Coordinates of C-alpha atoms in Angstrom, one line a residue:
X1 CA -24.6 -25.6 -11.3
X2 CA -21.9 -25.4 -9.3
X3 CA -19.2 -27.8 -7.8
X4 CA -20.3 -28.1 -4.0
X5 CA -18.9 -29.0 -1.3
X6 CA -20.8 -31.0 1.6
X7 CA -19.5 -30.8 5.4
X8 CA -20.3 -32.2 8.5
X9 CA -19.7 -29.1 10.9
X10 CA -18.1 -25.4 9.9
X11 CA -15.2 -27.1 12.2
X12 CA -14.9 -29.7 9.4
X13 CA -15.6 -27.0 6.7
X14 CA -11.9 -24.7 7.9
X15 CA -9.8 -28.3 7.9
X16 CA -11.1 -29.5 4.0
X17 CA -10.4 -25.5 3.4
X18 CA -7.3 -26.1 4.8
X19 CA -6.2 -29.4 3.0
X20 CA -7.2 -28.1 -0.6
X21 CA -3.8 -25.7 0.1
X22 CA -1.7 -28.5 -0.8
X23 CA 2.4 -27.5 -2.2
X24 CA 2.8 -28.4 -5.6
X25 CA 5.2 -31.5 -4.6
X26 CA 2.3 -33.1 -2.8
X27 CA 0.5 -32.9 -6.0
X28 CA 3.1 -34.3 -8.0
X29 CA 4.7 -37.4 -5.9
X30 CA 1.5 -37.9 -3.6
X31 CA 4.1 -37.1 -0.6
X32 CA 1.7 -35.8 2.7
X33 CA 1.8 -32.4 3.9
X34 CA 0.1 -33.7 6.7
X35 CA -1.8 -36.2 8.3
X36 CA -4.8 -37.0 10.1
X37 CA -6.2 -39.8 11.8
X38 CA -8.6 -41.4 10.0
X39 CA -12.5 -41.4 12.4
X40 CA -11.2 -45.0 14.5
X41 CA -15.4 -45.1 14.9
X42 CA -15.7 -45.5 11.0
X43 CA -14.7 -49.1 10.8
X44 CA -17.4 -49.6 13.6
X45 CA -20.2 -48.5 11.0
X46 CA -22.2 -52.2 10.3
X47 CA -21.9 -51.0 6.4
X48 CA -18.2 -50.0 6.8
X49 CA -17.5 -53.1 7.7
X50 CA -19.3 -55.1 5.4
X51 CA -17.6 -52.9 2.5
X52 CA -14.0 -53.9 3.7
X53 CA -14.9 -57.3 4.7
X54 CA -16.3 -57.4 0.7
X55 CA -13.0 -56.0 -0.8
X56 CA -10.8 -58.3 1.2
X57 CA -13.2 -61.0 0.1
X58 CA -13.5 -60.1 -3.5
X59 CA -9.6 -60.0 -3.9
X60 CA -9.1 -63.2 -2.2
X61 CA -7.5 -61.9 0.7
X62 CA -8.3 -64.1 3.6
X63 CA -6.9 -67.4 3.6
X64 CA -8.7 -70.0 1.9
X65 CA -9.1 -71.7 5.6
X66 CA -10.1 -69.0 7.6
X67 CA -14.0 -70.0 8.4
X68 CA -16.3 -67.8 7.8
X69 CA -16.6 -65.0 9.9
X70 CA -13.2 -64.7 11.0
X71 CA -11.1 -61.5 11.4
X72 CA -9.0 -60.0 8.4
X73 CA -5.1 -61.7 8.2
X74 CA -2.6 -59.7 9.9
X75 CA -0.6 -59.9 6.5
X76 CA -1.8 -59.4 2.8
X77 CA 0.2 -60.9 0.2
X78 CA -0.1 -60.8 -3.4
X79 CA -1.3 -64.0 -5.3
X80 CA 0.8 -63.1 -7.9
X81 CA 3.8 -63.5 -6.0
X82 CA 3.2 -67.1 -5.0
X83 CA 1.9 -65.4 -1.4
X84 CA 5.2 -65.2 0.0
X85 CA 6.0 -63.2 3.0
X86 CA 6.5 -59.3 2.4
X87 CA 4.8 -59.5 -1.1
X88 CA 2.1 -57.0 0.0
X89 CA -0.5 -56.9 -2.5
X90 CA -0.8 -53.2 -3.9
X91 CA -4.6 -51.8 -4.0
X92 CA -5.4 -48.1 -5.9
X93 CA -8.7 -46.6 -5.4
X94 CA -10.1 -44.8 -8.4
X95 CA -10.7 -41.7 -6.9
X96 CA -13.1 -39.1 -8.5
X97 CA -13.4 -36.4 -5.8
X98 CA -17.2 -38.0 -5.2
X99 CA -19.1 -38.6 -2.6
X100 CA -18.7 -43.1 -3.1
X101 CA -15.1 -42.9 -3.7
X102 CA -14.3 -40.9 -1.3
X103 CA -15.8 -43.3 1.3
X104 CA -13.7 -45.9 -0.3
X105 CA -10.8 -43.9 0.3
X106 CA -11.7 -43.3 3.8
X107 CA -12.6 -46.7 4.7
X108 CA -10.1 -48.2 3.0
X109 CA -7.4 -45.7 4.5
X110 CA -9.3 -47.1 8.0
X111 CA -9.0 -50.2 7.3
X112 CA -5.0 -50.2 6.8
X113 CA -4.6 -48.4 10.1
X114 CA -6.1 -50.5 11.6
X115 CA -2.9 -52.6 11.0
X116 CA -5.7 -55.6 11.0
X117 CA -4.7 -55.8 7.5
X118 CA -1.5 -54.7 5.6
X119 CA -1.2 -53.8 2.0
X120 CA 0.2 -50.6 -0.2
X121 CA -2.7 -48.2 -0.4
X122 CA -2.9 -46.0 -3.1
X123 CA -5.3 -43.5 -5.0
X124 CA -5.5 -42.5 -8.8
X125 CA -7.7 -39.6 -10.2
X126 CA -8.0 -39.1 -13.8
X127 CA -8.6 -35.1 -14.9
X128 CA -10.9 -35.1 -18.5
X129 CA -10.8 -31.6 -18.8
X130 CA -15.1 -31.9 -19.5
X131 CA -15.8 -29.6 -16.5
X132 CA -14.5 -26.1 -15.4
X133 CA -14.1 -27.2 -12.1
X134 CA -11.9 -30.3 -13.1
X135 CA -8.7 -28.5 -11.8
X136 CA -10.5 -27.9 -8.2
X137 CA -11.6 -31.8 -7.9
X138 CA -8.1 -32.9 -9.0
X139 CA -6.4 -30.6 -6.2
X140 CA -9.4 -31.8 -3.8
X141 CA -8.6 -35.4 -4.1
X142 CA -4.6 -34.5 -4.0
X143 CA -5.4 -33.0 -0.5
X144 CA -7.6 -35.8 1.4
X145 CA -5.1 -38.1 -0.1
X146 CA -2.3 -36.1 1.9
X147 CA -4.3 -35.4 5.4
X148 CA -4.7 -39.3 5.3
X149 CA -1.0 -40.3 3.9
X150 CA -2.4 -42.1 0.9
X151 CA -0.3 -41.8 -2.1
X152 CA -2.1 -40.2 -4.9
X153 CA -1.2 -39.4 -8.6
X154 CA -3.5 -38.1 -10.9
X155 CA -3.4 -38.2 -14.9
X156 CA -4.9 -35.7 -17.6
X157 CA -6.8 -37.1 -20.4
X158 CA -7.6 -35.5 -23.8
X159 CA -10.9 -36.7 -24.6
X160 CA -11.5 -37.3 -28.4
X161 CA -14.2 -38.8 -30.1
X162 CA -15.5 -40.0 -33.6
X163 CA -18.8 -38.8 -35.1
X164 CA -21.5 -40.4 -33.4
X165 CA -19.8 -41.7 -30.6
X166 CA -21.3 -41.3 -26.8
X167 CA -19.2 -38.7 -24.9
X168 CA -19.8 -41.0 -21.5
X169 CA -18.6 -44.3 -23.4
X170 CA -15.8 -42.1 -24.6
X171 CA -14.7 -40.6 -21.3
X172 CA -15.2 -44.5 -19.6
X173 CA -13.0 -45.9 -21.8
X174 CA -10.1 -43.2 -21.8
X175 CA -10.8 -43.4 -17.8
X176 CA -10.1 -47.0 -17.4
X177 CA -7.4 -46.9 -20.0
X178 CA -5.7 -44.2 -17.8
X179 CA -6.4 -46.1 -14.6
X180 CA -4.5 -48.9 -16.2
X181 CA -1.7 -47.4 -17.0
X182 CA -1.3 -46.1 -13.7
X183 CA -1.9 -49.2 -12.0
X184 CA 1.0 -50.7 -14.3
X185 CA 3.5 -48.2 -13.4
X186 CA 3.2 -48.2 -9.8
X187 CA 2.6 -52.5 -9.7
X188 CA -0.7 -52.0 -8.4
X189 CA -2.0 -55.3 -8.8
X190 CA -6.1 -54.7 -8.0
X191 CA -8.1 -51.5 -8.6
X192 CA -10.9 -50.4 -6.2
X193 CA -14.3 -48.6 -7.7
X194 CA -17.2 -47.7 -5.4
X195 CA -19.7 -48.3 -8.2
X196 CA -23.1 -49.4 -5.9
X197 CA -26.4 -50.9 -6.3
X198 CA -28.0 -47.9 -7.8
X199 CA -25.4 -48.0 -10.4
X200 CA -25.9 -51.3 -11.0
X201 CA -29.4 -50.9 -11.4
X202 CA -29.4 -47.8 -14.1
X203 CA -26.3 -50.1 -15.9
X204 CA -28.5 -52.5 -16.6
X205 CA -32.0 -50.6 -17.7
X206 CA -29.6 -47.9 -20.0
X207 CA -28.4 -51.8 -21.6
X208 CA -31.5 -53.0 -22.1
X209 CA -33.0 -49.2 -23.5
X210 CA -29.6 -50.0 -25.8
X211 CA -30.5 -53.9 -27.0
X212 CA -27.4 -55.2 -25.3
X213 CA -27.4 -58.7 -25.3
X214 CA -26.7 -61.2 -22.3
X215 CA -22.9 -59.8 -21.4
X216 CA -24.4 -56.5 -21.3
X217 CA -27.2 -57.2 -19.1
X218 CA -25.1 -58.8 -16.8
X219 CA -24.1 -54.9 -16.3
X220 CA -20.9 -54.8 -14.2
X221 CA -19.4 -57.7 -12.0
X222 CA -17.6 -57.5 -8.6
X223 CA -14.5 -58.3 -10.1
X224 CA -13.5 -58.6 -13.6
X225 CA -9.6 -58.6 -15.1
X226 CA -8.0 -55.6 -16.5
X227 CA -5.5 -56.1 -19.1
X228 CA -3.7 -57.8 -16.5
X229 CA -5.5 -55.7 -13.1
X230 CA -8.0 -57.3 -11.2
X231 CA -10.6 -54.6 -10.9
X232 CA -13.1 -54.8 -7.6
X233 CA -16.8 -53.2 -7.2
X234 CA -17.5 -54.5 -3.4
X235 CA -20.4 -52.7 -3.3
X236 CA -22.6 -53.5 -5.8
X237 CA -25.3 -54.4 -3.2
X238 CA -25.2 -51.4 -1.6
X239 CA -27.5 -48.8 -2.0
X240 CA -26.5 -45.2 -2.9
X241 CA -28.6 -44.0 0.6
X242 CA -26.0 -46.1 2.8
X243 CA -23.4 -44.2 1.5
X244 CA -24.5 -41.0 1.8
X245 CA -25.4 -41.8 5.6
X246 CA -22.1 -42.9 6.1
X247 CA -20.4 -40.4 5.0
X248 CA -22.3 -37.7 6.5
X249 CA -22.2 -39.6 10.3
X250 CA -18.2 -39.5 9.9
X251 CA -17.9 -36.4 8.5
X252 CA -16.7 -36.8 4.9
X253 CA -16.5 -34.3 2.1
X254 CA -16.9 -35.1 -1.2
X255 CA -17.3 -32.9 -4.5
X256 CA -20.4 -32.8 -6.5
X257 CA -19.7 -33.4 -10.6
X258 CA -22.5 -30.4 -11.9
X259 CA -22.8 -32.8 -15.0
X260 CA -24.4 -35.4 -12.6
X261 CA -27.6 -33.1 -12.7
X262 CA -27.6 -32.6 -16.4
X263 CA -30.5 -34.5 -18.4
X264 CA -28.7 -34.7 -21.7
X265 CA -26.9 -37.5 -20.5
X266 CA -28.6 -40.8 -20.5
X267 CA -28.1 -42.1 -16.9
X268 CA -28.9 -38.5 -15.6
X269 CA -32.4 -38.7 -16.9
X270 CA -33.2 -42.6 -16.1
X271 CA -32.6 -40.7 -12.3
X272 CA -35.0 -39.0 -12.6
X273 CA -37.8 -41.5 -14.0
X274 CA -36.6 -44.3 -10.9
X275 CA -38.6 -42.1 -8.4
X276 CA -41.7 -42.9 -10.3
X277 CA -40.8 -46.8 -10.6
X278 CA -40.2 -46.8 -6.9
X279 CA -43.7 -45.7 -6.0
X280 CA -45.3 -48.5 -8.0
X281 CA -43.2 -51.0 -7.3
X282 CA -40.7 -50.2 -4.0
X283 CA -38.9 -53.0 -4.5
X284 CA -37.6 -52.8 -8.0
X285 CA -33.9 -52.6 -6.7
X286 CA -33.6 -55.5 -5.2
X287 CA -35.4 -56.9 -8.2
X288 CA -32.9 -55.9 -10.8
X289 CA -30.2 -56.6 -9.0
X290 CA -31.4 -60.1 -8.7
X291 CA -32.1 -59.8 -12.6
X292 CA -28.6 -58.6 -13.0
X293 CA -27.1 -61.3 -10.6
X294 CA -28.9 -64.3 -13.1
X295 CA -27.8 -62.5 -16.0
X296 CA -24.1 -62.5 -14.6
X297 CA -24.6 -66.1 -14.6
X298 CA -25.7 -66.6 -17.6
X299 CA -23.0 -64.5 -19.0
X300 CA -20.1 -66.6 -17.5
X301 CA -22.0 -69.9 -18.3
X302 CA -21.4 -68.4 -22.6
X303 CA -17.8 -67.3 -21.3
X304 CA -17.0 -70.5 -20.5
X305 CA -18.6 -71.9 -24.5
X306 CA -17.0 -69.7 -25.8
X307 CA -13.7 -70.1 -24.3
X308 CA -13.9 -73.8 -25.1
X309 CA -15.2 -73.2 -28.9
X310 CA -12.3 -70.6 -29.0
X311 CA -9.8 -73.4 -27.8
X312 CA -11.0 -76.0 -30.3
X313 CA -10.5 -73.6 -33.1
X314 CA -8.0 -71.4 -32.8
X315 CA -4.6 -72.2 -34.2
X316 CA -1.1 -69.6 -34.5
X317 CA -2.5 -67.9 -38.1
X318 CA -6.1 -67.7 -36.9
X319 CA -9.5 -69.4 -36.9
X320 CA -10.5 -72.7 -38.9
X321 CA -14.2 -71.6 -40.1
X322 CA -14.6 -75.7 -40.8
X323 CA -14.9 -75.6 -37.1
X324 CA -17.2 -72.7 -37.2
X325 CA -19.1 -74.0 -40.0
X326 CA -20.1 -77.1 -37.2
X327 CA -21.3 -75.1 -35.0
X328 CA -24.5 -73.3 -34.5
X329 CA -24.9 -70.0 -35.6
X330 CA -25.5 -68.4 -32.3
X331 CA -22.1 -70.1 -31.2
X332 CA -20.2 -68.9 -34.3
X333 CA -21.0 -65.3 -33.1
X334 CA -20.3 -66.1 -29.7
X335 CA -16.8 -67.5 -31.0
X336 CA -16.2 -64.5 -32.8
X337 CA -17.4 -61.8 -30.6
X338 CA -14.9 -63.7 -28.2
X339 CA -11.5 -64.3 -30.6
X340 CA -11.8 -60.3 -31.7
X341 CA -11.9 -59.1 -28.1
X342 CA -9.2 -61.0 -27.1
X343 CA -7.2 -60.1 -30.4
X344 CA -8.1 -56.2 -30.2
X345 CA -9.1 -55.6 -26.2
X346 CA -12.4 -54.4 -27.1
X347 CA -15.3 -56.1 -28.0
X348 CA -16.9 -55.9 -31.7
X349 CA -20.4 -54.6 -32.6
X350 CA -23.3 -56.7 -33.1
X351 CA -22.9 -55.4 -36.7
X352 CA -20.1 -56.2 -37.5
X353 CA -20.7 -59.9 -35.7
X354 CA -23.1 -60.2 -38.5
X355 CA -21.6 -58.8 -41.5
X356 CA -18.7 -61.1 -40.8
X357 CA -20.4 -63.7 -40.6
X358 CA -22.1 -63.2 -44.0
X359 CA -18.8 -62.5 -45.4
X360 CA -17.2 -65.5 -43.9
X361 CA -19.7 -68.3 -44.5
X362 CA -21.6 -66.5 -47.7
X363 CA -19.3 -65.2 -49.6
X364 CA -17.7 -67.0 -52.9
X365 CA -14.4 -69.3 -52.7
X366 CA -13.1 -66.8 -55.1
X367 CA -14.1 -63.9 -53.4
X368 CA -11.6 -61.9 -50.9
X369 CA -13.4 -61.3 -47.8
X370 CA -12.1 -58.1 -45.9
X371 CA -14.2 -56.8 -42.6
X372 CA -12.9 -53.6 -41.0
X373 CA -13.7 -52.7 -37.9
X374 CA -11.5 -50.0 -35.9
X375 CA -8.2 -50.4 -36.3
X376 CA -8.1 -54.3 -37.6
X377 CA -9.1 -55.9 -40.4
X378 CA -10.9 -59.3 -40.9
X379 CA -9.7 -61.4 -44.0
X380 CA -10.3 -64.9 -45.1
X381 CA -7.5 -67.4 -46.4
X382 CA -7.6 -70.9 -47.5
X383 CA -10.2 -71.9 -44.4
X384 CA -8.9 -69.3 -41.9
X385 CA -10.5 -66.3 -40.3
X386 CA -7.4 -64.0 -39.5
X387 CA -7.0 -60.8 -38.0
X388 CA -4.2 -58.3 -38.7
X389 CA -4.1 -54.8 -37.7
X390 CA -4.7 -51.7 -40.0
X391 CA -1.1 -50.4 -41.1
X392 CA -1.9 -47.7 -44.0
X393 CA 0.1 -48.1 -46.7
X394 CA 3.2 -49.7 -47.3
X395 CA 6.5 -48.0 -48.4
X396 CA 6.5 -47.6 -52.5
X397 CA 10.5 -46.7 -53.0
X398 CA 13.4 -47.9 -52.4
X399 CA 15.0 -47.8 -49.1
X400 CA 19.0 -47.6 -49.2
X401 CA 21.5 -48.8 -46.2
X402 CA 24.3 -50.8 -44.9
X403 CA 25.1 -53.6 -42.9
X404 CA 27.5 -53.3 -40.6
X405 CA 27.7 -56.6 -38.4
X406 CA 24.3 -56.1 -36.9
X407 CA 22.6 -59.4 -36.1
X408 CA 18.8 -57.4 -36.3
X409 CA 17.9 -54.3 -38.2
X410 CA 14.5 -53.3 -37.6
X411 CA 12.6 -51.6 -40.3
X412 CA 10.2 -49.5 -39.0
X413 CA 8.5 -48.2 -42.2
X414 CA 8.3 -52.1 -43.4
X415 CA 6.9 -53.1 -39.8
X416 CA 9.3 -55.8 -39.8
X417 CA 13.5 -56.6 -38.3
X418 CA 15.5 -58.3 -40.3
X419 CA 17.8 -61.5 -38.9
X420 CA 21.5 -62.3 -39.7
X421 CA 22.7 -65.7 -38.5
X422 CA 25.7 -67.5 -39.6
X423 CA 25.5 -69.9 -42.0
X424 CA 27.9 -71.8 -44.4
X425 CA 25.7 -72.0 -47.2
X426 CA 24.7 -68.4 -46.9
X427 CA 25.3 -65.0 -48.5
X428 CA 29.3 -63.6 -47.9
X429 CA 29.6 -61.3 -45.9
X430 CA 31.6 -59.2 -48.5
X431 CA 28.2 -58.8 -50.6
X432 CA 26.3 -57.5 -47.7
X433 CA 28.9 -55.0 -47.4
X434 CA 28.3 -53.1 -50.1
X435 CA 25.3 -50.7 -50.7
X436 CA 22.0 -52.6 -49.8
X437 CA 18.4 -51.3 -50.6
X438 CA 15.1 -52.5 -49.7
X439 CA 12.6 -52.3 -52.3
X440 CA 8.9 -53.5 -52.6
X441 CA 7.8 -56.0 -55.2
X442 CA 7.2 -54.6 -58.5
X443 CA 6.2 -57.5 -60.5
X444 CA 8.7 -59.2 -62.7
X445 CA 10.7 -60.7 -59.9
X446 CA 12.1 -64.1 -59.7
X447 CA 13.9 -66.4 -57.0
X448 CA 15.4 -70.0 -56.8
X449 CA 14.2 -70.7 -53.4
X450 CA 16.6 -74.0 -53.0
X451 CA 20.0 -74.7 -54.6
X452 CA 19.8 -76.0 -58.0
X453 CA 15.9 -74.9 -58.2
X454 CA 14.7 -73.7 -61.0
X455 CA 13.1 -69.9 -60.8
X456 CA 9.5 -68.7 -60.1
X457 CA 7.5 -65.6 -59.4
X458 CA 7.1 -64.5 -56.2
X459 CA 3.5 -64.9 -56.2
X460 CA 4.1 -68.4 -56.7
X461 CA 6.3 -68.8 -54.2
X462 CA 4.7 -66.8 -51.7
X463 CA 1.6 -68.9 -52.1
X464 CA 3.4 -71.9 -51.6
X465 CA 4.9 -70.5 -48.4
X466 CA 1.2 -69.5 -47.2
X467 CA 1.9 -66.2 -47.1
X468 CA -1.7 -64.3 -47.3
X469 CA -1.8 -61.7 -50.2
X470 CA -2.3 -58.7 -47.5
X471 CA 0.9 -60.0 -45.9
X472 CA 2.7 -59.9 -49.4
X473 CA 2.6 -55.9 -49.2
X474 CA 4.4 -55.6 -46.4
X475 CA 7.3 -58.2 -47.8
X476 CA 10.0 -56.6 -48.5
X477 CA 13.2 -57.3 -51.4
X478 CA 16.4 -57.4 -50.7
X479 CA 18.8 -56.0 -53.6
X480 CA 22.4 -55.7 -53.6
X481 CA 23.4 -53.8 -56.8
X482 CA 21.5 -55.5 -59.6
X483 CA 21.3 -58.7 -57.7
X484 CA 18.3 -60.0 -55.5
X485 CA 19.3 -61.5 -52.7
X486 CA 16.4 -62.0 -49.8
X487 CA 12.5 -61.9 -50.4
X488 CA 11.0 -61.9 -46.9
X489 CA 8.8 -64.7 -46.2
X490 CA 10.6 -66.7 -48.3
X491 CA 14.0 -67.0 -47.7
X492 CA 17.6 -66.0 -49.7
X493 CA 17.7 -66.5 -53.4
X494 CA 20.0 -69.6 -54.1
X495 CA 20.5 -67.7 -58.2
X496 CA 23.3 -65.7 -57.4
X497 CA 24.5 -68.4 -54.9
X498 CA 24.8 -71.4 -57.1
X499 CA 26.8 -69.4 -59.3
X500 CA 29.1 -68.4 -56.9
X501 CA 32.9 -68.9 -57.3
X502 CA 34.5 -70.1 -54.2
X503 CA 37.8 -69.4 -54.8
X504 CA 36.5 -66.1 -54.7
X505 CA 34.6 -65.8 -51.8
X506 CA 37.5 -68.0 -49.5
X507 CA 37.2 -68.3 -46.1
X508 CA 34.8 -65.3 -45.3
X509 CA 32.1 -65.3 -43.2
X510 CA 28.7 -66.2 -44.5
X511 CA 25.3 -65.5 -43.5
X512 CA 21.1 -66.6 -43.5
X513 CA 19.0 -63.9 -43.6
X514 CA 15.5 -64.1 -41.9
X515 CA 12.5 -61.4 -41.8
X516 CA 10.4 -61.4 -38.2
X517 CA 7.2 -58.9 -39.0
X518 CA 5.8 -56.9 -36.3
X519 CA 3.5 -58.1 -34.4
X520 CA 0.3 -57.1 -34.3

C-alpha cells in the first residue's frame, strides 16, 4: 500500500501540497519558510485541552500551589535549573509524520501561542530507511514543522540487527537512542510521544503473548527517565478514535506508515483480532488499562526493593553476593536484573537472570564464573559479582615511546592513561627519558613493590592488590631498556631504585607513576 495523505478540504489539500516544497535550508536548520497560524479553535476541543493540561501536568509544570483547576503559568521554567526566571524548559515532540504526533505537534504548537504557557518547542523525526516512502514522511514533517515555526531536525538511522532479533524492537531501540541524542544536543530536557490508550492496550497483550514479567506488564508509563530526558506519554488514556476526530474537525494531515497495515508484524495482527474482543466484551479497554495501571504499581512498588537491595549491596568493585545469598531468590533476581541495567542501560534477559544466578550461587569456590551477555561480561571474585565490559583482546607486543614531560599518556590499545606526578622517592626523570616500551606480562616477571622488599611474581602481587585475573590482562609493564620500572595496578618497582646511586642522579627531578584504566 501506499503512503496516504488525509485532508480536511481540497483547500487544505493545495496548502499541505504547498508546504511539502520546503528549500533545503529549512530541512537542515528547521528555519520556517513560512508560517501559519495554528486553528485558535483547537485548544477549545474538550480533548485538546485535556492533552495539554496532561503534558504540563506530567512534566511538573504548574506550580506545586496552583489548586486544581487553575490556568497554565504564564512562565515555564526548567526544574533542572533550580526554576529560575528565563530558564524555559525545552520540550521536543517525537514526530513520525503520523496521524497522533502530528496532533501533538499541533496542539502543542497551540498551546505555545497561546502565550498562556512559554517554553522552546521543538520537533525530531528519525528516518530508518524501512519504507520507500521514508524520504517523503521526513520532508512532510520538515514542512508542518516550518508552516507552524517549530524547529525541526531529523536523523537517519541504519537499522542493523542480530540473528533472531525482532525488527520492531530493533527499530524502537535505535529510534529512542536517536531521539536522545537529539534531545542532548539541542538541551531538550523532556521528550513528548503521542503513544494512546490503544497502544497501551496492544503493549500490554503482545507482553503478556511474550511472558513478560511484572515491568513488562506494566507496558509504558506517562513518564519515565531517559538517560538523563524525561520522556512524557499524556495520553495514555486516550483513545485512538479521539484523535482521529480531532484531527479531522481541525483539519490536520498526517501520513499513513503502509507497514501499519502489514500482518507480519505482531501488533499489526493483535489489530486486527481487538474487533472481535470488543464485540464480546465492549469494555475491555478500559479494563486493561486499569490492568496496566495496577501493574504500573506493582512495578514501582519492586523498583523501589530493588533500589534499596541495590543500595545495601552494592560497593565501588561490585556486588557482595553474602548479601544476595540473604535474600530470597526472587529478590536476588530482582537485584540483578536491576544492577545490570543500570551498569549497561538495558535490561538483561530472563535467561541470563538465571544462568547467573546458577553460576553465582552454584558454582565451585574454585571455579571461575564468567556470564556474557551483549557487550559485558559477568565474573565472580573473592565474594563479588562484577561487571566489566567486553574489550577483545589485549595487545600481545611490545609498544615503544617516549616521555616527554607529559603528566598523562593515554593508551588507547591498553584502555588505560598513564599518571606522572612528582615525587622524591620516585623514578629520575633522566630514565624516563630514554626509550620506553610497554609490554604485556609474559610470565617470569618480578617486582619489589616497597623499598627494601624482597621480590615476587606478579601474580602474587597482583592478588595481593585485588586485582581480578580478567583485569591482569589489560595491566600493562613498563620497561626502560632491560629494566622494569612500573607494573600497573601495582605501583613502581623499588629493585632498580634501591640500588640507585645518588650521586648520580643529583638534583633531577623525580617522578610516581600511576595507571587509571578506562572506564567502563
Amino acid at each position: 500500500m501506499n503512503a496516504s495523505w488525509h485532508m480536511a478540504s481540497t483547500r487544505r489539500q493545495a496548502r499541505a501540497a504547498d508546504a511539502c516544497r520546503v528549500d533545503d535550508r529549512a530541512m537542515r536548520t528547521g528555519v520556517a519558510v513560512s508560517a501559519v497560524s495554528v486553528s485558535p479553535t483547537l485548544l477549545d476541543s474538550p480533548l485538546a485541552q485535556k492533552a495539554a493540561r496532561s503534558l504540563l501536568t506530567r512534566a511538573a509544570f504548574l506550580r506545586p500551589d496552583m489548586p486544581a483547576g487553575s490556568e497554565p503559568v504564564s512562565l515555564i521554567t526548567d526544574p533542572e535549573a533550580g526554576g529560575q526566571a528565563g530558564a524555559l524548559l525545552s520540550v521536543a515532540v517525537a514526530l513520525s509524520g503520523g496521524r497522533d504526533s502530528m496532533v501533538l505537534l499541533h496542539v502543542m504548537a497551540a498551546l505555545l501561542r497561546s502565550q498562556e504557557a512559554a517554553f522552546e518547542l521543538r520537533a525530531f523525526h528519525v528516518h530508518h530507511g524501512l519504507s520507500p516512502h521514508a524520504d517523503q514522511w521526513l520532508e512532510f514533517c520538515a514542512a508542518e514543522c516550518a508552516r507552524l515555526s517549530v524547529p525541526f531536525e531529523a536523523h537517519r538511522v541504519a537499522i542493523q540487527r542480530a540473528g533472531g532479533e525482532s525488527l520492531e524492537a530493533v527499530a524502537r531501540e535505535q529510534r529512542y537512542t536517536a531521539l536522545g541524542d537529539l534531545c542532548r544536543r539541542h538541551g531538550v530536557t523532556a521528550l513528548m510521544t503521542a503513544h494512546h490508550q490503544d497502544d497501551q492496550i496492544e503493549t500490554l497483550l503482545l507482553q503478556l503473548v511474550r511472558g513478560a514479567g511484572v515491568d513488562g506488564l506494566a507496558a509504558m508509563g506517562p513518564q519515565r527517565n531517559l538517560h538523563g530526558i524525561t520522556l512524557l506519554r499524556p495520553w495514555l488514556d486516550v483513545p485512538r478514535t479521539a484523535i482521529e476526530a480531532l484531527a479531522r474537525q481541525h483539519g490536520i494531515t498526517w501520513v499513513d506508515d503502509e507497514s501499519n497495515d502489514d500482518p507480519r508484524f505482531a501488533r499489526n495482527a493483535l489489530r486486527q483480532w481487538l474487533p472481535g474482543l470488543a464485540a464480546v466484551h465492549p469494555g475491555y479497554r478500559s479494563g486493561i488499562a486499569r490492568a496496566a495501571a495496577h501493574l504500573a504499581e506493582a512495578s514501582e512498588l519492586l523498583e523501589a526493593l530493588a533500589e534499596a537491595d541495590l543500595r545495601a549491596a552494592l560497593t565501588p568493585r561490585g556486588l557482595r553476593l553474602d548479601h544476595l545469598t540473604a535474600l530470597s531468590m526472587p529478590r536476588r533476581k530482582l537485584l540483578l536484573r536491576r544492577w545490570v541495567e543500570q551498569r549497561t542501560g538495558r535490561p538483561p534477559s530472563a535467561a541470563w537472570i538465571v544462568e547467573a544466578c546458577a553460576q553465582l550461587f552454584g558454582a565451585s569456590i574454585e571455579a571461575q564464573v564468567a556470564v556474557r551477555l551483549p557487550g559485558w561480561v559477568m565474573y565472580r571474585y573473592r565474594g563479588l559479582a562484577m561487571l566489566a565490559r567486553e574489550r577483545g583482546e589485549p595487545p600481545d607486543r611490545p609498544m615503544a615511546g617516549a616521555w616527554n614531560g607529559e603528566r598523562k599518556t593515554h593508551v588507547a590499545p591498553w584502555h588505560g592513561t598513564l599518571v606522572f606526578s612528582p615525587d622524591p622517592a620516585g623514578v629520575p626523570e633522566s630514565w624516563l627519558r630514554q626509550p620506553l616500551e610497554l609490554r604485556p606480562r609474559a610470565g617470569a616477571e618480578r617486582i619489589a613493590v616497597a623499598p627494601g622488599a624482597h621480590r615476587r611474581g606478579l601474580k602474587q602481587a597482583w592478588q595481593d592488590a585485588g586485582i581480578a585475573p580478567w583485569e591482569r590482562l589489560w595491566m600493562p609493564l613498563l620497561w626502560q631498556g632491560g629494566e622494569l620500572l612500573f607494573v600497573a595496578g601495582i605501583g613502581l618497582n623499588h629493585r632498580p631504585l634501591d640500588t640507585l646511586d645518588p650521586v648520580a642522579v643529583g638534583k633531577q627531578p623525580r617522578w610516581r607513576i600511576d595507571w587509571i584504566p578506562d572506564p567502563d
